[in-house]
mmCIF file of C-alpha atoms in Angstrom:
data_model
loop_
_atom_site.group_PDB
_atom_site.id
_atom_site.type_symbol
_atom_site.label_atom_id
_atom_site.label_comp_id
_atom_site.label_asym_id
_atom_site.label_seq_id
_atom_site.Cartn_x
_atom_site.Cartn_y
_atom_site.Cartn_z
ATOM 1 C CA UNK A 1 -7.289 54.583 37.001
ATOM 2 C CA UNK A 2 -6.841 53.159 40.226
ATOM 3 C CA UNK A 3 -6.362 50.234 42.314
ATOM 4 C CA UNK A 4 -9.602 48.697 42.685
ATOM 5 C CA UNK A 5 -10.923 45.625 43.954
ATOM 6 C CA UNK A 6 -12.599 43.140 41.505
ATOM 7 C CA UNK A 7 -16.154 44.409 42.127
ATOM 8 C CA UNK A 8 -15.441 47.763 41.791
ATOM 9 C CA UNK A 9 -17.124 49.466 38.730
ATOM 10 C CA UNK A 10 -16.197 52.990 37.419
ATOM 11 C CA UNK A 11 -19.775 54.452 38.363
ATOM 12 C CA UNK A 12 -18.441 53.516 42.056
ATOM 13 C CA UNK A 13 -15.903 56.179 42.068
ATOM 14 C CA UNK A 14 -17.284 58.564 39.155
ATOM 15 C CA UNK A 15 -20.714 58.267 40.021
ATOM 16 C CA UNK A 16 -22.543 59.151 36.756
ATOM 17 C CA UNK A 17 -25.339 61.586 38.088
ATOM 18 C CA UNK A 18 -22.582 63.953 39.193
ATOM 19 C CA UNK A 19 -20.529 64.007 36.404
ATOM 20 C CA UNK A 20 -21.931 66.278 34.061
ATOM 21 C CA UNK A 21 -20.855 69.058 37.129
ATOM 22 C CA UNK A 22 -17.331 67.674 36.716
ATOM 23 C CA UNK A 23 -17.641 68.423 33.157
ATOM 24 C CA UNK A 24 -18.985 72.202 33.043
ATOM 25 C CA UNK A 25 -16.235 72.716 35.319
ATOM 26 C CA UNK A 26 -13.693 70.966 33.787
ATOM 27 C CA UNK A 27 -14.741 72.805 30.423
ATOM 28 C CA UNK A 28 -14.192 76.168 32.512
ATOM 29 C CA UNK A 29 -10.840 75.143 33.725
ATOM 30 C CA UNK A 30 -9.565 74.283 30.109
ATOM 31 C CA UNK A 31 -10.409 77.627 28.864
ATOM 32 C CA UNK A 32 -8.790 79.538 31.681
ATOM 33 C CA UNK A 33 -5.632 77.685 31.047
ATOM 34 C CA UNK A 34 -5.806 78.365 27.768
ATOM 35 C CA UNK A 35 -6.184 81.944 27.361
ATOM 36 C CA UNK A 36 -2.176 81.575 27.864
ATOM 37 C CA UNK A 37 -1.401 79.147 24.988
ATOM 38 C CA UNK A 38 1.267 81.375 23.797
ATOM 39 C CA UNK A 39 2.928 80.861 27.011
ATOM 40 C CA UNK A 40 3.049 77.156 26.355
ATOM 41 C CA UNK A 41 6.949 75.953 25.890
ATOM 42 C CA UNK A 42 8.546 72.778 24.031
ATOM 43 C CA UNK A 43 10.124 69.749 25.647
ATOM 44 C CA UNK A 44 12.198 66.820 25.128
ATOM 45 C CA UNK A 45 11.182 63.436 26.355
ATOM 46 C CA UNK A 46 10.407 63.158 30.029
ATOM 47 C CA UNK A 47 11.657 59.392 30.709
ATOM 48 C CA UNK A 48 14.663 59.358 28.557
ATOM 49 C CA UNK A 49 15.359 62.947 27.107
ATOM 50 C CA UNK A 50 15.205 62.246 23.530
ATOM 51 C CA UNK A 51 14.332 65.325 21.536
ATOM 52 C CA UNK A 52 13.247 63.149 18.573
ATOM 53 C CA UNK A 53 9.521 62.219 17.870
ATOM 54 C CA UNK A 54 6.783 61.095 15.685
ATOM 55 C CA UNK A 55 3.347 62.923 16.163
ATOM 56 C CA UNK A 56 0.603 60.721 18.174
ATOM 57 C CA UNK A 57 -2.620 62.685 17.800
ATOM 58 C CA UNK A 58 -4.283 66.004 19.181
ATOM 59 C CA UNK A 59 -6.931 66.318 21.776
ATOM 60 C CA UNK A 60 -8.448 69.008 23.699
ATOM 61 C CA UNK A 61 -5.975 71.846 21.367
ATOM 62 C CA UNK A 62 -2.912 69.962 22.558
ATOM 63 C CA UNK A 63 -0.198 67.871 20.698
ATOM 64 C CA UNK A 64 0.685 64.379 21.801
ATOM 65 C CA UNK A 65 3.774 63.300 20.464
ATOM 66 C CA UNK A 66 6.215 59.532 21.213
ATOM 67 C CA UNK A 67 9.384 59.454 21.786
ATOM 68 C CA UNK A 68 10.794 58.071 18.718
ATOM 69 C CA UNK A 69 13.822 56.142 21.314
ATOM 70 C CA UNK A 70 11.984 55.085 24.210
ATOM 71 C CA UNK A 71 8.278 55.066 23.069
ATOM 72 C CA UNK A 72 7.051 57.476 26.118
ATOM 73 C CA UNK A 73 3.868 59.195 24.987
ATOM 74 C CA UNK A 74 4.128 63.344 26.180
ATOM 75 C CA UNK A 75 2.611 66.413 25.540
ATOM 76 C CA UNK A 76 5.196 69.512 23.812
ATOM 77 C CA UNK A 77 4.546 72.130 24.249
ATOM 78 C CA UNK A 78 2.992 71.791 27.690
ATOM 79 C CA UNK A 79 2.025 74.779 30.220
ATOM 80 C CA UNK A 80 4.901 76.092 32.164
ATOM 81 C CA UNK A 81 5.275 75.457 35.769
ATOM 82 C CA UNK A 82 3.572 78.786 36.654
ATOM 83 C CA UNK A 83 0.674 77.827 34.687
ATOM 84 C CA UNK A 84 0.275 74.083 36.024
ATOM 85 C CA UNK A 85 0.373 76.064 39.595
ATOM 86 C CA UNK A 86 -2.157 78.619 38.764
ATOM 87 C CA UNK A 87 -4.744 75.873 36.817
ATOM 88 C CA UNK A 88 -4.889 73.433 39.930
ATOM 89 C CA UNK A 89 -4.608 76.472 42.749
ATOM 90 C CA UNK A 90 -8.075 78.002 40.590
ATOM 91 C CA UNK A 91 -9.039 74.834 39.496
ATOM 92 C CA UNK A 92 -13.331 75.251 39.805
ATOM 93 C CA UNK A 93 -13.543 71.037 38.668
ATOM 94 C CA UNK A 94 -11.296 70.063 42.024
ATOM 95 C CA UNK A 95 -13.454 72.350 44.247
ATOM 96 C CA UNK A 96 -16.415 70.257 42.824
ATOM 97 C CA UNK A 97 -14.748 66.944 42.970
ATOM 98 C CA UNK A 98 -13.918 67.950 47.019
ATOM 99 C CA UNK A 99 -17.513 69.325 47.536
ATOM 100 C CA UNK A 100 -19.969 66.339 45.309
ATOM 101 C CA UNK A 101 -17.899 63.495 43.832
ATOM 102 C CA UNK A 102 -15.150 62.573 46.178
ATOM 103 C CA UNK A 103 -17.733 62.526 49.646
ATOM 104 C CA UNK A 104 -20.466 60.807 47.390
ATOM 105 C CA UNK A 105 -18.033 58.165 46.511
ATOM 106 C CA UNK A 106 -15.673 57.795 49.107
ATOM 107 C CA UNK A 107 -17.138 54.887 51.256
ATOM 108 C CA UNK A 108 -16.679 52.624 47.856
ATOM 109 C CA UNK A 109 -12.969 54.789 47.490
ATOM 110 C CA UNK A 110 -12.043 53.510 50.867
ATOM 111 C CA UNK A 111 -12.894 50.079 51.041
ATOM 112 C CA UNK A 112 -12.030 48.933 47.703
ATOM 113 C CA UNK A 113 -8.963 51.259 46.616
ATOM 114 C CA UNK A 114 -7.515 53.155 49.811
ATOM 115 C CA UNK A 115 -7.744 50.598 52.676
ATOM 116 C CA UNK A 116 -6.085 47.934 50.392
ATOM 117 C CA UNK A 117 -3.692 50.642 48.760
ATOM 118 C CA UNK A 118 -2.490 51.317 52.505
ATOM 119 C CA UNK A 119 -1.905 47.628 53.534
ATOM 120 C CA UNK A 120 -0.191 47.310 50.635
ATOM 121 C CA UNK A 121 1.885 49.675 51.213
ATOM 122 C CA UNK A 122 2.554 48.334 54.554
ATOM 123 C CA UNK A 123 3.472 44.722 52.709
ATOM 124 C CA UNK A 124 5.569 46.211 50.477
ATOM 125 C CA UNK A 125 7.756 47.908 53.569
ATOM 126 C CA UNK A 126 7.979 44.259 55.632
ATOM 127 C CA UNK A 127 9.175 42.432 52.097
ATOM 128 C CA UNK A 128 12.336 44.569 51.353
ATOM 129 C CA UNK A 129 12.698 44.753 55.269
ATOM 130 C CA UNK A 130 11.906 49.053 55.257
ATOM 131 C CA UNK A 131 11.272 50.432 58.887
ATOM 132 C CA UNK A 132 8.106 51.965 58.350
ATOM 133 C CA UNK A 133 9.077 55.389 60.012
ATOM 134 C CA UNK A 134 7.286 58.230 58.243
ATOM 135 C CA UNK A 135 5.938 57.808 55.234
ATOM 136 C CA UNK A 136 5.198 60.743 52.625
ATOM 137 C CA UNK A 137 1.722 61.012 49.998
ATOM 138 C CA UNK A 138 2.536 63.760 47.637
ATOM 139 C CA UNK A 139 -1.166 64.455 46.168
ATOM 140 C CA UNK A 140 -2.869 63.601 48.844
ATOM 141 C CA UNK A 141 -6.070 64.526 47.325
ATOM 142 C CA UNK A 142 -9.489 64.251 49.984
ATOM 143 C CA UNK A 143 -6.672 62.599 52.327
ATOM 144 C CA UNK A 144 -8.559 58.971 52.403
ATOM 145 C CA UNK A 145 -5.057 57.266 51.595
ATOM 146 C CA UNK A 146 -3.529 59.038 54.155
ATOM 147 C CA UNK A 147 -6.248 58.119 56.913
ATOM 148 C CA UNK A 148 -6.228 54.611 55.962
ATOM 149 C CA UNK A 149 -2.076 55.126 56.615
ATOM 150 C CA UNK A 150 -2.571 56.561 59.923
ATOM 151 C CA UNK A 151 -5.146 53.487 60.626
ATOM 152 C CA UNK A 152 -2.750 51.398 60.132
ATOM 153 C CA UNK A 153 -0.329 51.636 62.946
ATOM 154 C CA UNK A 154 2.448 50.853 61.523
ATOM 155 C CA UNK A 155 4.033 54.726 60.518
ATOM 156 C CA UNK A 156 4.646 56.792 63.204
ATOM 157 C CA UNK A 157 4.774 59.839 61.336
ATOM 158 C CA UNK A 158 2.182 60.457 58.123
ATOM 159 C CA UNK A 159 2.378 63.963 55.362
ATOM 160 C CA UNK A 160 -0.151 64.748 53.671
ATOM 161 C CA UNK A 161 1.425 66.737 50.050
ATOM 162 C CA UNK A 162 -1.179 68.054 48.878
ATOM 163 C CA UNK A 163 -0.990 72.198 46.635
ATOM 164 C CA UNK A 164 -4.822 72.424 45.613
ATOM 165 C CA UNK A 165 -6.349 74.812 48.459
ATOM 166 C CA UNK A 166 -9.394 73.024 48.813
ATOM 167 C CA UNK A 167 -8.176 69.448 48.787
ATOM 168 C CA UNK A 168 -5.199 70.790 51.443
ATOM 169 C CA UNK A 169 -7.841 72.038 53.498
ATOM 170 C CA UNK A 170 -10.079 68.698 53.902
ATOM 171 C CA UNK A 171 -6.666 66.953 54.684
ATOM 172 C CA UNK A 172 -6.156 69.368 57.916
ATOM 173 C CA UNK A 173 -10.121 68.882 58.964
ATOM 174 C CA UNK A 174 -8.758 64.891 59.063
ATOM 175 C CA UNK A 175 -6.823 66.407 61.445
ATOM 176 C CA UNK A 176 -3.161 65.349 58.810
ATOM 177 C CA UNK A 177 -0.273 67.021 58.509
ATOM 178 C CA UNK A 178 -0.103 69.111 55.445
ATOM 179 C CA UNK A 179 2.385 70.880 52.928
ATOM 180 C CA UNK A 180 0.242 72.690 50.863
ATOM 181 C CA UNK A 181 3.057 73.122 48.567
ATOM 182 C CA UNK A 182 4.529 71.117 45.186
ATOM 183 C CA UNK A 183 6.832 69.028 46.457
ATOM 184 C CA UNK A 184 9.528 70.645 44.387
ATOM 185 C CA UNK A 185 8.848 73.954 46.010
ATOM 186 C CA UNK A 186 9.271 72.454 49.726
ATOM 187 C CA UNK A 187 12.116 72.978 51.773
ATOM 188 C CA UNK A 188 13.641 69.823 52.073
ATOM 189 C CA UNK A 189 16.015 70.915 54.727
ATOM 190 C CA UNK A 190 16.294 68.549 57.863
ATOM 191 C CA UNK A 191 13.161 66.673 56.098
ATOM 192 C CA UNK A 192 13.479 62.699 55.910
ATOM 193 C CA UNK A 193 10.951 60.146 55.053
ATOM 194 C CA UNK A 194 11.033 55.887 54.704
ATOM 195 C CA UNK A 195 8.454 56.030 52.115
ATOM 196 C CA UNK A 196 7.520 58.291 49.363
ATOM 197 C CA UNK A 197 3.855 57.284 47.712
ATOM 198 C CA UNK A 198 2.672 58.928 44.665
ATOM 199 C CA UNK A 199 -0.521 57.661 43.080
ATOM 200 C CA UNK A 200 -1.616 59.389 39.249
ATOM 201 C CA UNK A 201 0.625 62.303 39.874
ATOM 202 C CA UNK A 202 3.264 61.724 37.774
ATOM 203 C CA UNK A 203 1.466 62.159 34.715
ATOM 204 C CA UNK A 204 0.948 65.793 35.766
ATOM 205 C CA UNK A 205 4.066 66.851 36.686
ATOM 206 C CA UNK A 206 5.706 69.288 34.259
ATOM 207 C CA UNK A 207 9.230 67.788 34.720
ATOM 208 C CA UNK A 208 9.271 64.206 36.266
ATOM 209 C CA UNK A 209 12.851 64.216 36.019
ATOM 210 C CA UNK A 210 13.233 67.274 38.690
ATOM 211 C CA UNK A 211 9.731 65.676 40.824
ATOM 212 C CA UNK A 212 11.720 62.729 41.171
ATOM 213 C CA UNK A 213 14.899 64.146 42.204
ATOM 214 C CA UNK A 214 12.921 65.829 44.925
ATOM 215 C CA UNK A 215 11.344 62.494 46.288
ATOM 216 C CA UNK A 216 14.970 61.354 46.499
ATOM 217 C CA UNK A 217 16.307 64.714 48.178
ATOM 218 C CA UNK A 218 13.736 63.487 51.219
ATOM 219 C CA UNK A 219 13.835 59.936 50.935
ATOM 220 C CA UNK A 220 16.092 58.389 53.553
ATOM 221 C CA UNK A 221 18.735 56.140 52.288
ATOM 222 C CA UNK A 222 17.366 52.489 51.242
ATOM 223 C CA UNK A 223 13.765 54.418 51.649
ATOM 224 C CA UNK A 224 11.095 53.325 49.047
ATOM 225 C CA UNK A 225 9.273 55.136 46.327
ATOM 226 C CA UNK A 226 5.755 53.705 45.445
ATOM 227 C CA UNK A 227 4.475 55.494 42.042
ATOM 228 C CA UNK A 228 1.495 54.968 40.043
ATOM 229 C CA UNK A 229 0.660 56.355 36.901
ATOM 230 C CA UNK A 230 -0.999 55.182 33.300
ATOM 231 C CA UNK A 231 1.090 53.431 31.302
ATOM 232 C CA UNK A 232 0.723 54.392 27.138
ATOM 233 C CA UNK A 233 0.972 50.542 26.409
ATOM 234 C CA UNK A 234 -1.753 49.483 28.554
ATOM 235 C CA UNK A 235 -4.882 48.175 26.948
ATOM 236 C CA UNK A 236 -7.107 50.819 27.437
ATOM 237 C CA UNK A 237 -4.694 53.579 26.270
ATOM 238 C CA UNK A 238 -3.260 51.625 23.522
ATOM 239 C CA UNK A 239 -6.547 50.678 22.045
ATOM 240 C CA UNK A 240 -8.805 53.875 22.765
ATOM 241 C CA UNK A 241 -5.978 56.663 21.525
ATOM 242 C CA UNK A 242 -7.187 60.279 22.156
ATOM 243 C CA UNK A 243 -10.942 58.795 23.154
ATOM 244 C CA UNK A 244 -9.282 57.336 26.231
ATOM 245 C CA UNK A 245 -10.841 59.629 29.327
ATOM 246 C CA UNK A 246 -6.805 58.752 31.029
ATOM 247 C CA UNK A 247 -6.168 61.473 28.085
ATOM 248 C CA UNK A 248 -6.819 65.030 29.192
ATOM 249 C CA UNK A 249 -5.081 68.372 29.553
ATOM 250 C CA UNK A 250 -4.409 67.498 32.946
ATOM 251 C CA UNK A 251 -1.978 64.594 31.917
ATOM 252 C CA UNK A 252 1.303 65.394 30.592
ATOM 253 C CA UNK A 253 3.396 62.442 30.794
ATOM 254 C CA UNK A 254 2.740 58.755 29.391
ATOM 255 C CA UNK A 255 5.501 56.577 30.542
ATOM 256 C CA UNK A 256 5.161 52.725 30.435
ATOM 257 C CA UNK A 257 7.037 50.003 32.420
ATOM 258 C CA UNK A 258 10.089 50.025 30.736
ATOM 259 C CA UNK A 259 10.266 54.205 30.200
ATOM 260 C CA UNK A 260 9.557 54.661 33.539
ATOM 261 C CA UNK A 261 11.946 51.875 35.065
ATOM 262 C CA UNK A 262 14.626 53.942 33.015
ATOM 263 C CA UNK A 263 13.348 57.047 34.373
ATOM 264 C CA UNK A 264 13.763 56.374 37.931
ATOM 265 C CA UNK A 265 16.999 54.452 37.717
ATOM 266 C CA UNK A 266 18.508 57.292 36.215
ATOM 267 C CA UNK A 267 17.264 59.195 39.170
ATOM 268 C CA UNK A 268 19.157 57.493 41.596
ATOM 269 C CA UNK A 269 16.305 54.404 42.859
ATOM 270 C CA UNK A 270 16.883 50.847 41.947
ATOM 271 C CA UNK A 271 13.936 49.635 40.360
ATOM 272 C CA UNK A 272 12.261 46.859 43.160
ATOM 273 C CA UNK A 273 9.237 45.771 40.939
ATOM 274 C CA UNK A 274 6.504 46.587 38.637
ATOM 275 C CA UNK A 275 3.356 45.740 38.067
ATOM 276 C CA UNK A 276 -0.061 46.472 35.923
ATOM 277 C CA UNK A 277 -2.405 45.584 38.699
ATOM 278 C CA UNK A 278 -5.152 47.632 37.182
ATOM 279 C CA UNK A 279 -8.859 46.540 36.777
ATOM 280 C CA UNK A 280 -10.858 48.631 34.844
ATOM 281 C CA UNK A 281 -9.250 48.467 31.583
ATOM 282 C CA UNK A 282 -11.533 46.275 29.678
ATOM 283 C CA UNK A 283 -14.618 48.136 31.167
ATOM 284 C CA UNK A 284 -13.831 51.278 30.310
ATOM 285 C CA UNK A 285 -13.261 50.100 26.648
ATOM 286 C CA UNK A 286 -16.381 48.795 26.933
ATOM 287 C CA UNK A 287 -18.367 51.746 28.212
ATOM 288 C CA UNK A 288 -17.023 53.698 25.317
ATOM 289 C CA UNK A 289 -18.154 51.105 22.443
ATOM 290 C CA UNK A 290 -21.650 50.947 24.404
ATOM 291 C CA UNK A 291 -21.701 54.967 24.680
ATOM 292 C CA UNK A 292 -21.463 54.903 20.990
ATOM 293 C CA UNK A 293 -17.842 56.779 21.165
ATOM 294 C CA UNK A 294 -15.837 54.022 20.106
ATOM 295 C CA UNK A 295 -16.291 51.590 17.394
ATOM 296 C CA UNK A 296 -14.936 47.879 17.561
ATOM 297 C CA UNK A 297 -15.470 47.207 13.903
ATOM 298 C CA UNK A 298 -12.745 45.221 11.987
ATOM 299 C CA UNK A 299 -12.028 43.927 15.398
ATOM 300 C CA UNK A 300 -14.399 40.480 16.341
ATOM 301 C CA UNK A 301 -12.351 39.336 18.686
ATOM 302 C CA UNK A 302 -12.487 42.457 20.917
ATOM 303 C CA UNK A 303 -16.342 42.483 19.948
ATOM 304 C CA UNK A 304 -16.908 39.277 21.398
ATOM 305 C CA UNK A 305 -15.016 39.903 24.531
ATOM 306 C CA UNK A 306 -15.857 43.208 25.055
ATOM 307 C CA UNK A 307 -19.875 43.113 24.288
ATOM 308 C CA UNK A 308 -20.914 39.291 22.742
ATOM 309 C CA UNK A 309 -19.882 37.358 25.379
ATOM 310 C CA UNK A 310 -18.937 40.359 28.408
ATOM 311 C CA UNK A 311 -20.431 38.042 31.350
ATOM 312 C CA UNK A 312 -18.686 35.149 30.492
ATOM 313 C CA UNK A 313 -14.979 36.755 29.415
ATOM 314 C CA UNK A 314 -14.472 40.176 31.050
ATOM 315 C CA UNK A 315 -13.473 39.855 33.986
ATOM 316 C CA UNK A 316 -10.966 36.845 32.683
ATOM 317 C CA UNK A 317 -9.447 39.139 30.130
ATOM 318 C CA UNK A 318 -8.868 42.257 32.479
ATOM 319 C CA UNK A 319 -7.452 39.801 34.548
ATOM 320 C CA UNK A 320 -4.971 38.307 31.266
ATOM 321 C CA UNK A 321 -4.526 42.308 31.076
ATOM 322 C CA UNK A 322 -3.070 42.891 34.505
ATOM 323 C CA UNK A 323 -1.279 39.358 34.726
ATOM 324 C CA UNK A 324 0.556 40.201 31.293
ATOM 325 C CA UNK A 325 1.676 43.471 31.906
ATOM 326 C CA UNK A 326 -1.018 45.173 29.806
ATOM 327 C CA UNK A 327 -3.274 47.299 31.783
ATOM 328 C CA UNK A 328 -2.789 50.780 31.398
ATOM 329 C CA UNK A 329 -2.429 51.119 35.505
ATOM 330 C CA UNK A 330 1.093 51.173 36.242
ATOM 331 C CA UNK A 331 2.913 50.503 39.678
ATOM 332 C CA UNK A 332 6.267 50.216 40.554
ATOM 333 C CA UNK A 333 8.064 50.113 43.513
ATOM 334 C CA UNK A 334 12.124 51.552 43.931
ATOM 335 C CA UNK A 335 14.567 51.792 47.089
ATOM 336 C CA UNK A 336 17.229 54.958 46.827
ATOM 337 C CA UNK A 337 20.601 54.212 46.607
ATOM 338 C CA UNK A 338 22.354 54.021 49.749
#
């Protein structure tokens, strides 16, 4: 999920008559990645390193498992580095997303997640007093964030991370700097940022523990680290299970607030703030009930919020959701240790 204004809808930035593209080519992607299955290895917990857990479910021919000591949901075994860098580098479902879904939705993208994701950003920098020098989006996707940056002002210096050829390329015809490398493949030599943003990457990364140690490696000292990411204890998450669409082969990694605040304290960032500012929680509950995929029975209080009474209480209860910590749309915000 994203950041969204309140208005925002999900058909805004998935726009339904394209989807069923995204899906033959997601469908191709899966089955290239999983020709090498065998190849697939084991591992511990990503937030805290626990090797002890209790089975979650199965989807899509992989295991989801929680850490029995800190509660992160993660999926062992999990493709190898190699194979994470040859599904997205082939990946035919991001050459559609750069081609139909991300120019057919990005006007709606911009205004209501990208413009306000930037002066965020921005706010964030002048409240724990960070000179807003260069600042760093690894996955920068279509490069909207990074425009919206650069619009700005304020950063003298924008980079544009982005490893999938074809998204790399529409970055450089925005005429952005790009590494079209992972960040933990870049030489980070004589390379310093102020502000490291990463928006629903983590959840891809193979080892979060080694991404993060990166973002610090380039981070100038008392430079901040923006993440967002799902959280496993969010509402949609926690009440949807495997029939969540945040759960796909392309996620690895469930952390939630407390997991991750561990996470990146132990990688050398002091926790700032975090948040669950997300807004699409309830609907996309919602849209799964209505779609027939979900079923509320047993529960009447999430029937009447959810479908009974959806004009009068929805947009009150995703806004309970985010107020209480509950959305499955996870920011937080960390300084590196000087």
């Amino acid at each position: 999920m994203n950041t969204p204004s309140p208005s925002l809808s999900e058909s805004d930035i998935r726009p339904d008559h394209l989807l069923r593209g995204h899906a033959e080519r997601y469908a191709a992607d899966i089955a290239r990645l999983f020709a090498h299955e065998d190849e697939f290895v084991g591992v511990p917990c990503p937030a805290c390193g626990g090797d002890e857990s209790r089975p979650a479910f199965e989807k899509l021919k992989l295991t989801y498992v929680s850490c029995a000591q800190c509660e992160t949901m993660y999926v062992s075994p999990r493709p190898t580095p190699a194979l994470l860098g040859m599904y997205y580098s082939q990946s035919e479902n991001y050459a559609y997303w750069n081609r139909y879904i991300f120019p057919a939705s990005e006007d709606a993208r911009r205004e209501r997640i990208f413009r306000p994701r930037a002066e965020r950003v921005a706010e964030i920098c002048g409240r724990f007093n960070v000179t807003p020098g260069a600042l760093m989006e690894i996955g920068a996707g279509f490069g909207t964030f990074c425009e919206e940056v650069r619009r700005l002002g304020t950063f003298s210096r924008v980079l544009a991370v982005e490893p999938t050829p074809d998204l790399a390329e529409t970055c450089r015809q925005r005429g952005l700097e790009v590494i079209e490398k992972p960040i933990e493949q870049v030489s980070t030599e004589g390379l310093r940022v102020d502000v490291v943003a990463c928006f629903e990457v983590l959840e891809h990364i193979f080892s979060p523990r080694d991404f993060l140690a990166t973002c610090a490696s380039v981070l100038s000292p008392g430079g901040l680290l923006v993440i967002s990411c799902p959280s496993v204890k969010g509402f949609d998450i926690a009440v949807l299970g495997k029939a969540s669409n945040s759960v796909d082969v392309e996620h690895l990694n469930y952390f939630h607030p407390a997991s991750l605040s561990r996470l990146v304290t132990e990688s050398g960032f002091e926790v700032l703030e975090v948040s669950t500012p997300g807004k699409l929680d309830a609907e996309l509950v919602r849209k799964k009930v209505l779609a027939g995929e979900f079923s509320l029975a047993g529960q009447p209080f999430l029937q009447q919020v959810l479908i009974d009474e959806w004009d009068r209480l929805g947009a009150a209860f995703q806004q309970f959701l985010a107020d209480a910590g509950l959305s499955s749309h996870l920011w937080l915000v960390a300084r590196k240790a000087t």
